[in-house]
PDB file of C-alpha atoms in Angstrom:
ATOM      1  CA  UNK A   2     136.451 107.757 158.019  1.00  0.00           C
ATOM      2  CA  UNK A   3     140.059 108.538 157.264  1.00  0.00           C
ATOM      3  CA  UNK A   4     140.594 105.673 154.818  1.00  0.00           C
ATOM      4  CA  UNK A   5     137.738 106.938 152.627  1.00  0.00           C
ATOM      5  CA  UNK A   6     139.250 110.426 152.501  1.00  0.00           C
ATOM      6  CA  UNK A   7     142.652 108.998 151.603  1.00  0.00           C
ATOM      7  CA  UNK A   8     141.100 106.817 148.899  1.00  0.00           C
ATOM      8  CA  UNK A   9     139.244 109.792 147.431  1.00  0.00           C
ATOM      9  CA  UNK A  10     142.390 111.910 147.359  1.00  0.00           C
ATOM     10  CA  UNK A  11     144.537 109.160 145.826  1.00  0.00           C
ATOM     11  CA  UNK A  12     142.040 108.257 143.117  1.00  0.00           C
ATOM     12  CA  UNK A  13     141.179 111.917 142.492  1.00  0.00           C
ATOM     13  CA  UNK A  14     144.849 112.742 142.066  1.00  0.00           C
ATOM     14  CA  UNK A  15     145.271 109.804 139.703  1.00  0.00           C
ATOM     15  CA  UNK A  16     142.296 110.903 137.605  1.00  0.00           C
ATOM     16  CA  UNK A  17     143.564 114.486 137.417  1.00  0.00           C
ATOM     17  CA  UNK A  18     147.073 113.302 136.529  1.00  0.00           C
ATOM     18  CA  UNK A  19     146.011 110.852 133.822  1.00  0.00           C
ATOM     19  CA  UNK A  20     143.372 113.235 132.481  1.00  0.00           C
ATOM     20  CA  UNK A  21     145.838 116.114 132.325  1.00  0.00           C
ATOM     21  CA  UNK A  22     148.464 113.995 130.631  1.00  0.00           C
ATOM     22  CA  UNK A  23     145.833 112.777 128.174  1.00  0.00           C
ATOM     23  CA  UNK A  24     144.921 116.351 127.264  1.00  0.00           C
ATOM     24  CA  UNK A  25     148.599 117.283 126.948  1.00  0.00           C
ATOM     25  CA  UNK A  26     149.261 114.258 124.730  1.00  0.00           C
ATOM     26  CA  UNK A  27     146.290 115.150 122.546  1.00  0.00           C
ATOM     27  CA  UNK A  28     147.572 118.713 122.235  1.00  0.00           C
ATOM     28  CA  UNK A  29     150.964 117.348 121.151  1.00  0.00           C
ATOM     29  CA  UNK A  30     149.209 115.164 118.583  1.00  0.00           C
ATOM     30  CA  UNK A  31     147.332 118.176 117.231  1.00  0.00           C
ATOM     31  CA  UNK A  32     150.557 120.194 117.042  1.00  0.00           C
ATOM     32  CA  UNK A  33     152.813 117.520 115.562  1.00  0.00           C
ATOM     33  CA  UNK A  34     150.424 115.059 113.837  1.00  0.00           C
ATOM     34  CA  UNK A  35     152.429 112.114 115.230  1.00  0.00           C
ATOM     35  CA  UNK A  36     150.153 109.106 115.739  1.00  0.00           C
ATOM     36  CA  UNK A  37     152.060 107.940 118.835  1.00  0.00           C
ATOM     37  CA  UNK A  38     150.734 110.920 120.810  1.00  0.00           C
ATOM     38  CA  UNK A  39     147.172 110.051 119.832  1.00  0.00           C
ATOM     39  CA  UNK A  40     147.663 106.460 121.026  1.00  0.00           C
ATOM     40  CA  UNK A  41     149.130 107.679 124.326  1.00  0.00           C
ATOM     41  CA  UNK A  42     146.274 110.137 124.760  1.00  0.00           C
ATOM     42  CA  UNK A  43     143.695 107.389 124.271  1.00  0.00           C
ATOM     43  CA  UNK A  44     145.533 105.046 126.643  1.00  0.00           C
ATOM     44  CA  UNK A  45     145.676 107.696 129.367  1.00  0.00           C
ATOM     45  CA  UNK A  46     142.000 108.572 128.841  1.00  0.00           C
ATOM     46  CA  UNK A  47     141.116 104.899 129.271  1.00  0.00           C
ATOM     47  CA  UNK A  48     143.140 104.726 132.492  1.00  0.00           C
ATOM     48  CA  UNK A  49     141.396 107.850 133.819  1.00  0.00           C
ATOM     49  CA  UNK A  50     138.007 106.335 133.005  1.00  0.00           C
ATOM     50  CA  UNK A  51     139.002 103.058 134.698  1.00  0.00           C
ATOM     51  CA  UNK A  52     140.058 104.966 137.839  1.00  0.00           C
ATOM     52  CA  UNK A  53     136.701 106.765 137.927  1.00  0.00           C
ATOM     53  CA  UNK A  54     134.886 103.435 137.638  1.00  0.00           C
ATOM     54  CA  UNK A  55     137.071 101.958 140.393  1.00  0.00           C
ATOM     55  CA  UNK A  56     136.273 104.908 142.656  1.00  0.00           C
ATOM     56  CA  UNK A  57     132.548 104.587 141.929  1.00  0.00           C
ATOM     57  CA  UNK A  58     132.534 100.844 142.686  1.00  0.00           C
ATOM     58  CA  UNK A  59     134.507 101.257 145.897  1.00  0.00           C
ATOM     59  CA  UNK A  60     132.198 104.060 147.066  1.00  0.00           C
ATOM     60  CA  UNK A  61     129.026 102.077 146.337  1.00  0.00           C
ATOM     61  CA  UNK A  62     130.200  98.741 147.715  1.00  0.00           C
ATOM     62  CA  UNK A  63     131.857 100.434 150.671  1.00  0.00           C
ATOM     63  CA  UNK A  64     128.567 102.052 151.632  1.00  0.00           C
ATOM     64  CA  UNK A  65     126.735  98.742 151.141  1.00  0.00           C
ATOM     65  CA  UNK A  66     129.191  96.891 153.373  1.00  0.00           C
ATOM     66  CA  UNK A  67     129.149  99.702 155.938  1.00  0.00           C
ATOM     67  CA  UNK A  68     125.358  99.501 156.056  1.00  0.00           C
ATOM     68  CA  UNK A  69     125.372  95.720 156.406  1.00  0.00           C
ATOM     69  CA  UNK A  70     127.969  95.699 159.183  1.00  0.00           C
ATOM     70  CA  UNK A  71     126.459  98.551 161.194  1.00  0.00           C
ATOM     71  CA  UNK A  72     122.817  97.611 160.783  1.00  0.00           C
TER      72      UNK A  72
END
C-alpha cells in the first residue's frame, strides 16, 4: 500500500533528522560545556524515541485492522 510506504518514509526521515540533530547537539555540549545543548539533545532524543513508538504502534494496529477488515 502506498500510504504505508509514505508513512514509513515520513517517520523514518523524522527519526533520522531528530536523531542526527540530537547527536549534533550532544557534540556541541561536549565541545562547549553549555548546558542548553545538553537539554536540547535530550529533548530531540525524546522526540526521536516518540516517533519510533508512533511508527511501531501504527504498524501493529494497521496490520491488526487490515487483518480484521480483510478476513
